[in-house]
Amino acid sequence: MRRILLVSLATLAAALTCVPAKASPVAGAWVTAGAFSKIYDPSTPTQQWYINDHTFVRDDAGTWHMFGITHAEPADPVNEIEFAHATAPSLGGPWTKQAPALTVDRSYFGETHLWAPHVIHVGGTYYMFYNGGGTDLTATAISLATSTDLIHWTRLASGPLFRDGYEARDPMVTRVGDQWVMYYDATSAPSGGDHVVAYRTSTDLIHWSGRNIAYTDPTTGDCCGNTESPFVVHRGDWWYLFIGPRLDYSGTDVYRSRDPFHFALADAVGHIASHAAEPVLDQNGAWWISAAGWGRGGVYLAPLTWHDGPVSGPHLYAMPADRSAVSRWDGSSWTVVGGPAGHLYGGGYGLFATDPGTGDLYRYNGTPGNWSRVGGPGASFAVNADGLYALAPDHSMVLRWTGSGTAWTRIGGPAAQIYAGGNDLFATNPDTGDIYRYNGTPENWTRIGGPGASFAVNANGLYGLTPDRSKVVEWTGNGTTWTQIGGPASRIHAGGEDLFATDPNTGDVYHYLGVENTWARAGGPGDVFTVNDTSLYGASGAGLFAWSGDGTGWTRVGDPVSEVVGGP
């Protein structure tokens, strides 16, 4: 590669705007959820309906019952006036729609709507706690209806159990020691303030103590906050609090404490991509977690896993179409870690993002909202297991970040493109298209072949796509010798120890099996593919999907994205 005089990478001009995390940073999740599957849709052939806050209970005969807020789309919470009811032989279904369990009774102490039922079974009686509204939002009604068959319900004749605000709602009742405890969403003062999880105690489920506070969030306001849908689970020496929406509409945070009456932001141990989440234990001792909400088309269920320690490892990072946020997928849920961003770059060395306005580059430091400037702007960047590399805006040089502050060292150039993966870095000559391998010391590069339409690098080697895209070739690791291993292809994608190629006619993606011209169809089509250390992901207008690793099975893990990369 031709040498030119050393010049410095431009000084950073502005900070990457990172959205402060609404949830506590979670270095490693102790609670995770698997893929969600739809189990129930309340819609009719002519009208879409939703389920929002809901509850599950199993009767003495073994039938499962689901009760929940329901209404025709679009969302209309002030007119949610009946509770949906469905039954099934198992949590996974099939679920059968039943007549509404309860309909609003405006003569019942000013009841205006029906929100967030929670049902428990004590003795021969089922207790349904719910929010019945009222015209004074600083004193909304938490009410009770009882039943012996889960079909016919009778409201407590004496009226609501208590009233609280601001618009207090989402009651959940569990046993703590020798008393009952009701957790619910409220604000620090009935007229507004910090969003909190309040609680009251009782010995008979009818008479309740004054309000106490189990969790206080730093966010403030009235009406809807991010302490909705509280649910508390006791496991071993720990109590786990689930609340949401956190980060976005479909987001639930999990907190852990040894004290069921005190949870803190620093106690976060998980984040699950679910709205109105309800943990539920089935008859076989397996844990599940549900999801629902406006515009979601029904109720979903995913396996819930309690871990003995924090789960960490390779992650996937993605941005939505408007590039407003950077989110991390840990195999079970998404967490917003920053944004907006122009482009993402990831690998074993770290995750990096560019400021959409200046092109300056920032490094993610492992906790949401925590990014450090490392330099910029650059034409492009590349990350491998050993470091971060940049191509100067005028393509005149390749630089390596020193790993400290905004200092960079020139290692070569000029170059048209740079590619990194495994422990290797490669660059293409801007005049000939030939590709060069960096030998680990500045200005020390070896020509290994070319030209090619594009290249890809994984832990096993370097791969090229010929200019006419008729062949996929692998560098032998010796001189400029390459071997054809497949083709034709429109694109190639590499990561971890895997290589994939896209069929130019169908858009289907194929997995290279390690033997020349031996490929297995993995599925498709997709608009964008990326590979991290553990899996292949495909993105299309329908969303982001994770490949199962076998055959053509894919699981939807997110909404449509503009970019996806792997990272630590």
GROMACS .gro file of C-alpha atoms in nm, residues 74-428:
model
  355
   74PRO     CA    1  -5.749   0.128   1.859
   75ALA     CA    2  -5.668   0.182   2.225
   76ASP     CA    3  -5.944   0.351   2.425
   77PRO     CA    4  -5.863   0.306   2.795
   78VAL     CA    5  -6.135   0.531   2.937
   79ASN     CA    6  -6.394   0.312   2.763
   80GLU     CA    7  -6.255  -0.024   2.871
   81ILE     CA    8  -6.574  -0.143   3.037
   82GLU     CA    9  -6.555  -0.522   3.043
   83PHE     CA   10  -6.310  -0.794   3.141
   84ALA     CA   11  -6.220  -1.054   2.882
   85HIS     CA   12  -6.244  -1.418   2.988
   86ALA     CA   13  -6.089  -1.717   2.810
   87THR     CA   14  -6.023  -2.076   2.915
   88ALA     CA   15  -5.776  -2.344   2.813
   89PRO     CA   16  -5.663  -2.693   2.919
   90SER     CA   17  -5.306  -2.566   2.951
   91LEU     CA   18  -5.128  -2.231   2.954
   92GLY     CA   19  -5.018  -2.284   2.596
   93GLY     CA   20  -5.378  -2.331   2.484
   94PRO     CA   21  -5.585  -2.375   2.289
   95TRP     CA   22  -5.772  -2.085   2.446
   96THR     CA   23  -6.147  -2.049   2.404
   97LYS     CA   24  -6.319  -1.712   2.427
   98GLN     CA   25  -6.589  -1.692   2.696
   99ALA     CA   26  -6.850  -1.431   2.782
  100PRO     CA   27  -6.714  -1.121   2.957
  101ALA     CA   28  -6.640  -1.192   3.322
  102LEU     CA   29  -6.747  -0.850   3.447
  103THR     CA   30  -6.907  -0.543   3.291
  104VAL     CA   31  -6.882  -0.192   3.429
  105ASP     CA   32  -7.155  -0.095   3.675
  106ARG     CA   33  -7.175   0.284   3.692
  107SER     CA   34  -7.416   0.260   3.985
  108TYR     CA   35  -7.149   0.083   4.190
  109PHE     CA   36  -6.995   0.373   4.383
  110GLY     CA   37  -6.917   0.568   4.067
  111GLU     CA   38  -6.739   0.290   3.878
  112THR     CA   39  -6.628   0.426   3.536
  113HIS     CA   40  -6.411   0.154   3.383
  114LEU     CA   41  -6.260  -0.189   3.449
  115TRP     CA   42  -5.880  -0.213   3.460
  116ALA     CA   43  -5.612  -0.466   3.552
  117PRO     CA   44  -5.781  -0.765   3.718
  118HIS     CA   45  -5.578  -0.988   3.946
  119VAL     CA   46  -5.730  -1.316   4.068
  120ILE     CA   47  -5.622  -1.541   4.355
  121HIS     CA   48  -5.781  -1.859   4.490
  122VAL     CA   49  -5.822  -1.889   4.868
  123GLY     CA   50  -6.022  -2.176   5.012
  124GLY     CA   51  -6.332  -2.215   4.799
  125THR     CA   52  -6.340  -1.851   4.685
  126TYR     CA   53  -6.177  -1.666   4.397
  127TYR     CA   54  -6.092  -1.301   4.467
  128MET     CA   55  -6.067  -1.056   4.175
  129PHE     CA   56  -5.898  -0.726   4.263
  130TYR     CA   57  -5.927  -0.450   4.003
  131ASN     CA   58  -5.932  -0.076   3.939
  132GLY     CA   59  -6.285   0.059   3.896
  133GLY     CA   60  -6.188   0.419   3.822
  134GLY     CA   61  -6.396   0.713   3.933
  135THR     CA   62  -6.412   1.080   3.839
  136ASP     CA   63  -6.153   1.193   4.095
  137LEU     CA   64  -5.818   1.065   3.964
  138THR     CA   65  -5.649   1.139   4.297
  139ALA     CA   66  -5.882   0.884   4.460
  140THR     CA   67  -5.953   0.603   4.212
  141ALA     CA   68  -6.119   0.289   4.336
  142ILE     CA   69  -5.943  -0.041   4.402
  143SER     CA   70  -6.232  -0.283   4.415
  144LEU     CA   71  -6.305  -0.650   4.478
  145ALA     CA   72  -6.538  -0.907   4.323
  146THR     CA   73  -6.561  -1.268   4.435
  147SER     CA   74  -6.671  -1.594   4.274
  148THR     CA   75  -6.691  -1.963   4.350
  149ASP     CA   76  -6.686  -2.079   3.985
  150LEU     CA   77  -6.488  -1.809   3.795
  151ILE     CA   78  -6.803  -1.744   3.590
  152HIS     CA   79  -7.037  -1.551   3.818
  153TRP     CA   80  -6.883  -1.258   4.005
  154THR     CA   81  -7.025  -1.046   4.287
  155ARG     CA   82  -6.886  -0.707   4.386
  156LEU     CA   83  -6.819  -0.638   4.752
  157ALA     CA   84  -7.142  -0.484   4.880
  158SER     CA   85  -6.968  -0.227   5.101
  159GLY     CA   86  -6.792  -0.069   4.803
  160PRO     CA   87  -6.429  -0.027   4.696
  161LEU     CA   88  -6.159  -0.159   4.927
  162PHE     CA   89  -5.989   0.181   4.923
  163ARG     CA   90  -5.916   0.476   4.696
  164ASP     CA   91  -5.576   0.616   4.599
  165GLY     CA   92  -5.400   0.817   4.328
  166TYR     CA   93  -5.281   0.949   4.108
  167GLU     CA   94  -5.505   0.708   3.916
  168ALA     CA   95  -5.378   0.421   4.133
  169ARG     CA   96  -5.423   0.090   3.956
  170ASP     CA   97  -5.287  -0.256   3.872
  171PRO     CA   98  -5.336  -0.435   4.206
  172MET     CA   99  -5.149  -0.761   4.269
  173VAL     CA  100  -5.198  -0.965   4.587
  174THR     CA  101  -4.963  -1.223   4.741
  175ARG     CA  102  -4.893  -1.379   5.078
  176VAL     CA  103  -4.603  -1.246   5.289
  177GLY     CA  104  -4.566  -1.424   5.621
  178ASP     CA  105  -4.895  -1.423   5.809
  179GLN     CA  106  -5.056  -1.142   5.608
  180TRP     CA  107  -5.171  -1.055   5.261
  181VAL     CA  108  -4.992  -0.779   5.073
  182MET     CA  109  -5.137  -0.583   4.781
  183TYR     CA  110  -4.887  -0.409   4.553
  184TYR     CA  111  -5.016  -0.146   4.312
  185ASP     CA  112  -4.906   0.140   4.086
  186ALA     CA  113  -4.942   0.493   4.226
  187THR     CA  114  -4.756   0.820   4.280
  188SER     CA  115  -4.572   0.939   4.589
  189ALA     CA  116  -4.862   1.174   4.666
  190PRO     CA  117  -5.218   1.112   4.543
  191SER     CA  118  -5.203   1.427   4.332
  192GLY     CA  119  -4.875   1.324   4.161
  193GLY     CA  120  -4.503   1.304   4.224
  194ASP     CA  121  -4.259   1.016   4.192
  195HIS     CA  122  -4.397   0.705   4.026
  196VAL     CA  123  -4.406   0.438   4.296
  197VAL     CA  124  -4.510   0.085   4.377
  198ALA     CA  125  -4.733   0.123   4.681
  199TYR     CA  126  -4.851  -0.157   4.906
  200ARG     CA  127  -5.109  -0.227   5.174
  201THR     CA  128  -5.154  -0.523   5.409
  202SER     CA  129  -5.453  -0.727   5.523
  203THR     CA  130  -5.541  -1.036   5.723
  204ASP     CA  131  -5.879  -1.103   5.558
  205LEU     CA  132  -5.848  -0.962   5.201
  206ILE     CA  133  -6.130  -0.717   5.282
  207HIS     CA  134  -5.986  -0.467   5.527
  208TRP     CA  135  -5.657  -0.304   5.421
  209SER     CA  136  -5.398  -0.091   5.596
  210GLY     CA  137  -5.290   0.256   5.496
  211ARG     CA  138  -5.053   0.295   5.205
  212ASN     CA  139  -4.679   0.223   5.219
  213ILE     CA  140  -4.411   0.247   4.950
  214ALA     CA  141  -4.212  -0.055   4.826
  215TYR     CA  142  -4.034   0.113   4.534
  216THR     CA  143  -3.979   0.476   4.432
  217ASP     CA  144  -3.875   0.559   4.078
  218PRO     CA  145  -3.677   0.876   3.997
  219THR     CA  146  -3.931   0.966   3.727
  220THR     CA  147  -4.215   1.198   3.822
  221GLY     CA  148  -4.557   1.298   3.696
  222ASP     CA  149  -4.915   1.189   3.722
  223CYS     CA  150  -5.125   0.936   3.532
  224CYS     CA  151  -4.930   0.660   3.359
  225GLY     CA  152  -4.575   0.602   3.475
  226ASN     CA  153  -4.320   0.324   3.451
  227THR     CA  154  -4.420   0.146   3.771
  228GLU     CA  155  -4.728  -0.014   3.617
  229SER     CA  156  -4.819  -0.383   3.638
  230PRO     CA  157  -4.625  -0.463   3.958
  231PHE     CA  158  -4.588  -0.834   4.023
  232VAL     CA  159  -4.392  -0.984   4.312
  233VAL     CA  160  -4.253  -1.339   4.321
  234HIS     CA  161  -4.084  -1.508   4.618
  235ARG     CA  162  -3.802  -1.752   4.538
  236GLY     CA  163  -3.564  -1.880   4.802
  237ASP     CA  164  -3.424  -1.590   5.003
  238TRP     CA  165  -3.520  -1.334   4.739
  239TRP     CA  166  -3.825  -1.136   4.635
  240TYR     CA  167  -3.850  -1.030   4.271
  241LEU     CA  168  -4.047  -0.725   4.155
  242PHE     CA  169  -4.158  -0.697   3.790
  243ILE     CA  170  -4.268  -0.350   3.669
  244GLY     CA  171  -4.311  -0.171   3.337
  245PRO     CA  172  -4.329  -0.022   3.086
  246ARG     CA  173  -3.956   0.039   3.108
  247LEU     CA  174  -3.744   0.178   2.822
  248ASP     CA  175  -4.033   0.140   2.582
  249TYR     CA  176  -4.394   0.019   2.571
  250SER     CA  177  -4.290  -0.347   2.554
  251GLY     CA  178  -4.042  -0.347   2.839
  252THR     CA  179  -4.050  -0.491   3.191
  253ASP     CA  180  -3.772  -0.453   3.448
  254VAL     CA  181  -3.704  -0.707   3.721
  255TYR     CA  182  -3.567  -0.607   4.064
  256ARG     CA  183  -3.449  -0.833   4.343
  257SER     CA  184  -3.446  -0.777   4.719
  258ARG     CA  185  -3.437  -0.978   5.040
  259ASP     CA  186  -3.702  -0.741   5.177
  260PRO     CA  187  -4.044  -0.770   5.007
  261PHE     CA  188  -4.124  -0.416   5.121
  262HIS     CA  189  -3.819  -0.241   4.979
  263PHE     CA  190  -3.683  -0.247   4.624
  264ALA     CA  191  -3.434   0.001   4.475
  265LEU     CA  192  -3.325   0.106   4.127
  266ALA     CA  193  -2.985  -0.054   4.192
  267ASP     CA  194  -3.156  -0.390   4.251
  268ALA     CA  195  -3.223  -0.443   3.878
  269VAL     CA  196  -3.156  -0.803   3.769
  270GLY     CA  197  -3.330  -0.829   3.433
  271HIS     CA  198  -3.519  -0.668   3.150
  272ILE     CA  199  -3.784  -0.852   2.948
  273ALA     CA  200  -3.944  -0.739   2.623
  274SER     CA  201  -4.299  -0.755   2.751
  275HIS     CA  202  -4.588  -0.519   2.826
  276ALA     CA  203  -4.819  -0.597   3.120
  277ALA     CA  204  -4.601  -0.896   3.209
  278GLU     CA  205  -4.748  -1.164   3.435
  279PRO     CA  206  -4.514  -1.434   3.570
  280VAL     CA  207  -4.705  -1.759   3.611
  281LEU     CA  208  -4.613  -2.103   3.746
  282ASP     CA  209  -4.781  -2.393   3.566
  283GLN     CA  210  -4.898  -2.722   3.714
  284ASN     CA  211  -4.570  -2.889   3.616
  285GLY     CA  212  -4.353  -2.645   3.806
  286ALA     CA  213  -4.239  -2.450   3.498
  287TRP     CA  214  -4.229  -2.072   3.498
  288TRP     CA  215  -4.367  -1.857   3.216
  289ILE     CA  216  -4.413  -1.487   3.152
  290SER     CA  217  -4.682  -1.324   2.942
  291ALA     CA  218  -4.706  -1.016   2.723
  292ALA     CA  219  -5.001  -0.819   2.583
  293GLY     CA  220  -5.105  -0.461   2.515
  294TRP     CA  221  -5.250  -0.219   2.267
  295GLY     CA  222  -5.187  -0.311   1.907
  296ARG     CA  223  -5.031  -0.644   2.004
  297GLY     CA  224  -5.310  -0.867   1.872
  298GLY     CA  225  -5.362  -1.073   2.187
  299VAL     CA  226  -5.166  -1.249   2.460
  300TYR     CA  227  -4.820  -1.401   2.430
  301LEU     CA  228  -4.627  -1.642   2.647
  302ALA     CA  229  -4.254  -1.714   2.688
  303PRO     CA  230  -4.054  -1.944   2.918
  304LEU     CA  231  -3.915  -1.758   3.219
  305THR     CA  232  -3.575  -1.865   3.352
  306TRP     CA  233  -3.432  -1.790   3.696
  307HIS     CA  234  -3.052  -1.804   3.690
  308ASP     CA  235  -2.808  -1.877   3.971
  309GLY     CA  236  -2.586  -1.595   3.852
  310PRO     CA  237  -2.579  -1.310   3.602
  311VAL     CA  238  -2.603  -1.413   3.239
  312SER     CA  239  -2.359  -1.244   3.007
  313GLY     CA  240  -2.192  -1.309   2.675
  314PRO     CA  241  -2.207  -1.200   2.311
  315HIS     CA  242  -2.490  -0.963   2.236
  316LEU     CA  243  -2.665  -0.825   1.933
  317TYR     CA  244  -2.708  -0.450   1.892
  318ALA     CA  245  -2.961  -0.286   1.664
  319MET     CA  246  -3.119   0.045   1.567
  320PRO     CA  247  -3.476   0.112   1.448
  321ALA     CA  248  -3.540   0.265   1.107
  322ASP     CA  249  -3.522   0.620   1.246
  323ARG     CA  250  -3.189   0.541   1.420
  324SER     CA  251  -3.320   0.704   1.735
  325ALA     CA  252  -3.186   0.441   1.976
  326VAL     CA  253  -2.926   0.170   2.012
  327SER     CA  254  -3.063  -0.143   2.179
  328ARG     CA  255  -2.895  -0.460   2.303
  329TRP     CA  256  -3.045  -0.809   2.263
  330ASP     CA  257  -2.916  -1.058   2.519
  331GLY     CA  258  -3.101  -1.361   2.386
  332SER     CA  259  -3.425  -1.294   2.568
  333SER     CA  260  -3.498  -0.922   2.576
  334TRP     CA  261  -3.394  -0.579   2.450
  335THR     CA  262  -3.236  -0.297   2.649
  336VAL     CA  263  -3.187   0.056   2.515
  337VAL     CA  264  -2.823   0.148   2.573
  338GLY     CA  265  -2.793   0.478   2.385
  339GLY     CA  266  -2.874   0.673   2.073
  340PRO     CA  267  -2.941   0.828   1.835
  341ALA     CA  268  -2.659   0.703   1.612
  342GLY     CA  269  -2.557   0.720   1.251
  343HIS     CA  270  -2.390   0.378   1.223
  344LEU     CA  271  -2.294   0.088   1.448
  345TYR     CA  272  -1.967  -0.106   1.453
  346GLY     CA  273  -1.916  -0.411   1.670
  347GLY     CA  274  -1.689  -0.705   1.742
  348GLY     CA  275  -1.504  -0.879   2.019
  349TYR     CA  276  -1.323  -0.558   2.111
  350GLY     CA  277  -1.639  -0.359   2.176
  351LEU     CA  278  -1.942  -0.175   2.045
  352PHE     CA  279  -1.904   0.165   1.881
  353ALA     CA  280  -2.149   0.415   1.734
  354THR     CA  281  -2.117   0.734   1.533
  355ASP     CA  282  -2.285   1.063   1.612
  356PRO     CA  283  -2.544   1.114   1.333
  357GLY     CA  284  -2.463   1.483   1.307
  358THR     CA  285  -2.082   1.492   1.322
  359GLY     CA  286  -1.972   1.138   1.240
  360ASP     CA  287  -1.767   1.131   1.562
  361LEU     CA  288  -1.721   0.788   1.714
  362TYR     CA  289  -1.814   0.676   2.067
  363ARG     CA  290  -1.749   0.355   2.259
  364TYR     CA  291  -2.015   0.183   2.469
  365ASN     CA  292  -1.882   0.124   2.821
  366GLY     CA  293  -2.118  -0.156   2.919
  367THR     CA  294  -2.400   0.022   3.101
  368PRO     CA  295  -2.694   0.203   2.937
  369GLY     CA  296  -2.618   0.567   2.861
  370ASN     CA  297  -2.246   0.529   2.935
  371TRP     CA  298  -2.041   0.613   2.624
  372SER     CA  299  -1.694   0.762   2.576
  373ARG     CA  300  -1.567   0.960   2.282
  374VAL     CA  301  -1.283   0.793   2.098
  375GLY     CA  302  -1.241   1.014   1.789
  376GLY     CA  303  -1.381   1.102   1.454
  377PRO     CA  304  -1.504   1.160   1.201
  378GLY     CA  305  -1.402   0.880   0.969
  379ALA     CA  306  -1.522   0.736   0.640
  380SER     CA  307  -1.577   0.401   0.811
  381PHE     CA  308  -1.465   0.193   1.104
  382ALA     CA  309  -1.395  -0.177   1.171
  383VAL     CA  310  -1.366  -0.385   1.488
  384ASN     CA  311  -1.197  -0.719   1.549
  385ALA     CA  312  -1.098  -0.907   1.864
  386ASP     CA  313  -0.786  -0.696   1.906
  387GLY     CA  314  -0.888  -0.341   1.834
  388LEU     CA  315  -1.073  -0.062   1.660
  389TYR     CA  316  -0.968   0.073   1.321
  390ALA     CA  317  -1.068   0.374   1.115
  391LEU     CA  318  -1.050   0.483   0.754
  392ALA     CA  319  -0.990   0.858   0.729
  393PRO     CA  320  -1.262   1.068   0.561
  394ASP     CA  321  -1.049   1.118   0.249
  395HIS     CA  322  -0.951   0.746   0.248
  396SER     CA  323  -0.587   0.851   0.264
  397MET     CA  324  -0.495   0.640   0.565
  398VAL     CA  325  -0.591   0.359   0.799
  399LEU     CA  326  -0.561   0.430   1.171
  400ARG     CA  327  -0.578   0.221   1.485
  401TRP     CA  328  -0.724   0.349   1.810
  402THR     CA  329  -0.468   0.336   2.088
  403GLY     CA  330  -0.735   0.232   2.338
  404SER     CA  331  -0.700   0.554   2.536
  405GLY     CA  332  -0.896   0.876   2.497
  406THR     CA  333  -0.905   1.005   2.141
  407ALA     CA  334  -0.551   0.907   2.041
  408TRP     CA  335  -0.506   0.718   1.714
  409THR     CA  336  -0.201   0.580   1.531
  410ARG     CA  337  -0.163   0.563   1.156
  411ILE     CA  338  -0.090   0.207   1.041
  412GLY     CA  339  -0.129   0.235   0.661
  413GLY     CA  340  -0.318   0.373   0.367
  414PRO     CA  341  -0.468   0.486   0.142
  415ALA     CA  342  -0.756   0.239   0.127
  416ALA     CA  343  -1.099   0.210  -0.028
  417GLN     CA  344  -1.245  -0.012   0.245
  418ILE     CA  345  -1.139  -0.191   0.563
  419TYR     CA  346  -1.258  -0.530   0.694
  420ALA     CA  347  -1.199  -0.684   1.037
  421GLY     CA  348  -1.283  -1.009   1.210
  422GLY     CA  349  -1.125  -1.267   1.434
  423ASN     CA  350  -0.776  -1.127   1.496
  424ASP     CA  351  -0.731  -0.990   1.146
  425LEU     CA  352  -0.759  -0.659   0.962
  426PHE     CA  353  -0.770  -0.621   0.584
  427ALA     CA  354  -0.789  -0.320   0.351
  428THR     CA  355  -0.848  -0.276  -0.022
   0.00000   0.00000   0.00000
